[in-house]
Coordinates of C-alpha atoms in Angstrom, one line a residue:
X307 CA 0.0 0.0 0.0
X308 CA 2.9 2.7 0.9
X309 CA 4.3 2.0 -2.8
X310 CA 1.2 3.4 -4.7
X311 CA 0.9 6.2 -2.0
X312 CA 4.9 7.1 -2.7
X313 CA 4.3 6.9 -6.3
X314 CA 1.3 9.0 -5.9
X315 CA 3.3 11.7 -4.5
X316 CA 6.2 11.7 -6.9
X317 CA 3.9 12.2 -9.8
X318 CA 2.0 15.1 -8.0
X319 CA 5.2 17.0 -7.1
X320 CA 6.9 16.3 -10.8
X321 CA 3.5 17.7 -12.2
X322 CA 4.0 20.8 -9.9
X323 CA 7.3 21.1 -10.8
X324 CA 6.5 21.2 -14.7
X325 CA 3.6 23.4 -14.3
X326 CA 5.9 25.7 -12.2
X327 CA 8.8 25.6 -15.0
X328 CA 5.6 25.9 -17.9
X329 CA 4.7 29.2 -15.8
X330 CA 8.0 30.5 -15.2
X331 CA 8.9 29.9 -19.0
X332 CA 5.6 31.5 -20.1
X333 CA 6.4 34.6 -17.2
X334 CA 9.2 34.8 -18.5
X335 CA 8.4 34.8 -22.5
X336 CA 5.7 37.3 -21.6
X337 CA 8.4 39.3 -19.6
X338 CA 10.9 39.5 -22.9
X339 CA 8.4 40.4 -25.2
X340 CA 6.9 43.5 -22.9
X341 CA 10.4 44.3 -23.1
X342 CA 11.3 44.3 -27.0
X343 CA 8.1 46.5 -27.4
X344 CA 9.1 48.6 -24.5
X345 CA 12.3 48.8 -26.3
X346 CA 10.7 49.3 -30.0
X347 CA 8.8 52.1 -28.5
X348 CA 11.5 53.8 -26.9
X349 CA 13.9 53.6 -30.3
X350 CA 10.3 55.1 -32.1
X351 CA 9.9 57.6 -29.5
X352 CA 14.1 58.7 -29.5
X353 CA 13.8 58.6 -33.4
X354 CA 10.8 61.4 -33.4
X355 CA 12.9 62.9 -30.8
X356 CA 16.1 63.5 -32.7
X357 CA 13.5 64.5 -36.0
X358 CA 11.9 66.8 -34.4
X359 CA 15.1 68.2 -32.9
X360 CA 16.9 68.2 -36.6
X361 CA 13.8 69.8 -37.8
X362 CA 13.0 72.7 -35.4
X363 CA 17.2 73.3 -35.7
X364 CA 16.5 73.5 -39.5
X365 CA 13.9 77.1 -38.6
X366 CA 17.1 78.5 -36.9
X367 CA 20.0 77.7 -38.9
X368 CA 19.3 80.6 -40.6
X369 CA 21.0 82.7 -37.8
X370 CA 24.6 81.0 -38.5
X371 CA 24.5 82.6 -41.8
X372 CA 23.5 86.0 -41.7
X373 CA 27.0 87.4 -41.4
X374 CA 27.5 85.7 -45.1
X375 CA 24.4 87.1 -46.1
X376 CA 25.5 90.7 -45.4
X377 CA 28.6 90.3 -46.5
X378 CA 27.1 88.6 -50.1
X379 CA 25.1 91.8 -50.4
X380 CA 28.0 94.1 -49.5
X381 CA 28.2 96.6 -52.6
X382 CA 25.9 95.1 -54.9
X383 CA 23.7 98.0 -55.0
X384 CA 23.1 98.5 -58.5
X385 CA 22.3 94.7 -58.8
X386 CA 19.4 94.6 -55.9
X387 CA 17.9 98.5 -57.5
X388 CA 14.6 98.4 -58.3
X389 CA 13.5 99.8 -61.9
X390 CA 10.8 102.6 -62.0
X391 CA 9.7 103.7 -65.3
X392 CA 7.7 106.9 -65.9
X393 CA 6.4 108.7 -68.7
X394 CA 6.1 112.3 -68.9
X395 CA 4.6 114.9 -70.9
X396 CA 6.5 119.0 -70.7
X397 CA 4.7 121.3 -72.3
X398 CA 6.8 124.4 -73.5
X399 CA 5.1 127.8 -73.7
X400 CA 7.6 130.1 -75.8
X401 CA 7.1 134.0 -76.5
X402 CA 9.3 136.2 -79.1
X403 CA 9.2 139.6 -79.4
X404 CA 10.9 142.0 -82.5
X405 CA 10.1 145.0 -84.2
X406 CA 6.9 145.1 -82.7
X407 CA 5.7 141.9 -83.7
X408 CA 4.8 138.9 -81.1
X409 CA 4.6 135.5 -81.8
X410 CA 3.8 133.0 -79.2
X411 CA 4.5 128.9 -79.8
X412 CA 3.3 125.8 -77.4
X413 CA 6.0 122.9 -77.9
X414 CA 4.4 119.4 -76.4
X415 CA 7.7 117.4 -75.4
X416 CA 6.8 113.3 -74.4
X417 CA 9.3 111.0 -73.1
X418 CA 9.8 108.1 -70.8
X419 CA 12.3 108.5 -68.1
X420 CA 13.9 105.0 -66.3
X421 CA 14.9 105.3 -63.0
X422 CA 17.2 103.2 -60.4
X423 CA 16.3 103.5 -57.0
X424 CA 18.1 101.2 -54.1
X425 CA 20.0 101.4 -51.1
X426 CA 23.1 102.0 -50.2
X427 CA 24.9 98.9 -49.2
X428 CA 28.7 99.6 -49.0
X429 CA 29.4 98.0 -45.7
X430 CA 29.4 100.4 -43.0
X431 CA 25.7 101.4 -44.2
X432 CA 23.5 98.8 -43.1
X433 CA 23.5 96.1 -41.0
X434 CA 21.7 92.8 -40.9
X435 CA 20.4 90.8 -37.6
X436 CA 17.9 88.4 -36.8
X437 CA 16.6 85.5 -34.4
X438 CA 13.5 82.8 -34.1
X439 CA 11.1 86.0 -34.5
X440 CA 12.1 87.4 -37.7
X441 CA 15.0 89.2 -39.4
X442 CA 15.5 92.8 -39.2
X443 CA 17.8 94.9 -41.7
X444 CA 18.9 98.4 -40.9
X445 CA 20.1 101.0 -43.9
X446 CA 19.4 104.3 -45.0
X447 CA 16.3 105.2 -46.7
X448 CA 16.3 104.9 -50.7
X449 CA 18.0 106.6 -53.1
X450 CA 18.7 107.1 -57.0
X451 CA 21.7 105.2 -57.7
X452 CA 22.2 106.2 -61.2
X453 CA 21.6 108.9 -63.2
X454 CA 17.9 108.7 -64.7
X455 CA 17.9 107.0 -68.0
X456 CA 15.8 109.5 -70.6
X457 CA 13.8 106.9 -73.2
X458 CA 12.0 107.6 -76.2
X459 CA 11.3 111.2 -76.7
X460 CA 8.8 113.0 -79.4
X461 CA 7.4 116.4 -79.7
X462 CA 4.9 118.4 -81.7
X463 CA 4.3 122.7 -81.9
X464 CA 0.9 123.4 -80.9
X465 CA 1.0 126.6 -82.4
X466 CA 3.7 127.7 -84.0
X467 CA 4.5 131.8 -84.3
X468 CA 6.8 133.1 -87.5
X469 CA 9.7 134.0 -85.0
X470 CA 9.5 130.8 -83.1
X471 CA 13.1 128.9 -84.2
X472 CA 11.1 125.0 -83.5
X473 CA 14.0 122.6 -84.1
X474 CA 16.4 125.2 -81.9
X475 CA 14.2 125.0 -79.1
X476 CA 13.4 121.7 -79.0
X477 CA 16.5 120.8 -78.8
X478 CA 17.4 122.8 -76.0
X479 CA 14.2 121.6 -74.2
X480 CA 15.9 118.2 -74.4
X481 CA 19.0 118.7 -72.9
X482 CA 17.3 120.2 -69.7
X483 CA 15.6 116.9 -69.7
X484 CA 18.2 114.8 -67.6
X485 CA 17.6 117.8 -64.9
X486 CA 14.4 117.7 -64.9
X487 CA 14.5 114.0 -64.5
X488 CA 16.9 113.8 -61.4
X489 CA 14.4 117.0 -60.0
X490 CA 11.5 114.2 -60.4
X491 CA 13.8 111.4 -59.0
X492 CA 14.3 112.9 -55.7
X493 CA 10.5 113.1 -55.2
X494 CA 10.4 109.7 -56.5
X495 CA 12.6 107.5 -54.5
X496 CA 10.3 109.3 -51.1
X497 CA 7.0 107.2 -52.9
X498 CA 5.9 104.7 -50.4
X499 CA 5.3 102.5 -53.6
X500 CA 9.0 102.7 -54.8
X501 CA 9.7 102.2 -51.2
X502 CA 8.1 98.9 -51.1
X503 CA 9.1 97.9 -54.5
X504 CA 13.0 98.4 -52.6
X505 CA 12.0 96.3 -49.8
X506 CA 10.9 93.4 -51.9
X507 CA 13.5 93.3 -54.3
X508 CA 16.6 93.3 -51.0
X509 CA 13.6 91.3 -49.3
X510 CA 13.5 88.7 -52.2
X511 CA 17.1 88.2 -52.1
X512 CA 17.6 87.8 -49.1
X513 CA 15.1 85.4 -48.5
X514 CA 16.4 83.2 -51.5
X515 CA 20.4 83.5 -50.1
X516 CA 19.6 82.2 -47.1
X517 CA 17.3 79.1 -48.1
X518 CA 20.0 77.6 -50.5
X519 CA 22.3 77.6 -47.2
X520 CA 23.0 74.0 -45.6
X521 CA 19.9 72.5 -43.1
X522 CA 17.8 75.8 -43.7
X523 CA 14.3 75.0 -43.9
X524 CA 12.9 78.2 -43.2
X525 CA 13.3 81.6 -43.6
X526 CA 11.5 84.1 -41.0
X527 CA 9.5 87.3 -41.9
X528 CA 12.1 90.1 -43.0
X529 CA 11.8 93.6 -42.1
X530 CA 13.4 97.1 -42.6
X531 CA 14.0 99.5 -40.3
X532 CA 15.7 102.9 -41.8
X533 CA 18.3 105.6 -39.8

């Protein structure tokens, strides 16, 4: 009778001890794979991380370059001048006197006028500085950087009196023209049109310098602030 009863009890604790090892193997299983997608996570998670990081660098690596970018502008004001053409029309009204006799004459002159108009950018003139908010450049206001260009120019005589030398005068009336043109100029380059049209040309520049540059993604808002 003890044999069976021993026998008994050997099989009961071998089947205890299998179902213990079945459980700590299955614990265990369970316990490495919480851990690889603990660990799969976390590698996700760090990836994002270091993108994000990379990326929101990327929308301030502008600031590493804006010494270049004043320095690439340095002089090149004729280049980054903005073109305003105009057309005019000067009337002429022309009185001669002799021997008693008046005669009176109306000369119409038309003609087209281009002018340059930028800033000054030799390099003590302006400066350039910026952070995450924006980029401000500094400089004098406008100004004609070249003579005004006089275009295509035509006349006619309104009335015409019989002392009233016509090709003399016209002539003369177009050699005061460039005068007259530099005269207009200076009201000109004070439009707050021509000012803008400036600001967008440097602006446009600018903006394109600094977005070729290495790990720029973005280029802030860029605005002008004058002496």
């Amino acid at each position: 009778m003890k044999r069976p009863v021993i026998a008994i009890a050997v099989t009961a604790v071998l089947a205890a001890a299998l179902a213990a090892a079945a459980t700590y193997q299955y614990v265990q299983f369970s316990a490495e794979r919480h851990q690889a997608d603990l660990l799969s996570k976390l590698h996700v998670v760090e990836q994002t991380l270091s993108e994000t990081k990379s990326e929101l660098l990327g929308y301030t690596t502008f600031t590493q370059y804006l010494e270049v970018t004043r320095k690439a502008i340095t002089g090149q004001t004729r280049f980054l001048a903005a073109r305003v053409d105009r057309e005019y029309v000067h009337v002429e009204h022309i009185r001669r006197s002799a021997l008693g006799i008046q005669s009176d004459a109306t000369i119409i002159l038309k003609y087209a006028v281009e002018y340059s108009v930028g800033y000054d950018l030799s390099p003590d003139s302006f400066s350039v500085a910026g952070d995450v908010s924006g980029i401000t450049v500094t400089l004098k206001r406008p100004e004609l950087v070249a003579s005004p260009a006089i275009g295509a120019i035509s006349h006619e005589v309104a009335s015409k009196g019989l002392l009233i030398d016509e090709k003399e005068h016209v002539i003369a009336l177009q050699q005061q023209l460039t005068r007259i043109a530099e005269k207009q100029g200076d009201a000109i380059k004070k439009e707050e049109a021509v000012i803008a049209l400036c600001e967008r040309k440097l602006g446009e520049f600018l903006r394109d310098f600094l977005s070729k540059q290495p790990n720029v993604r973005s280029v802030p808002t860029i605005t002008f602030a004058y002496r």
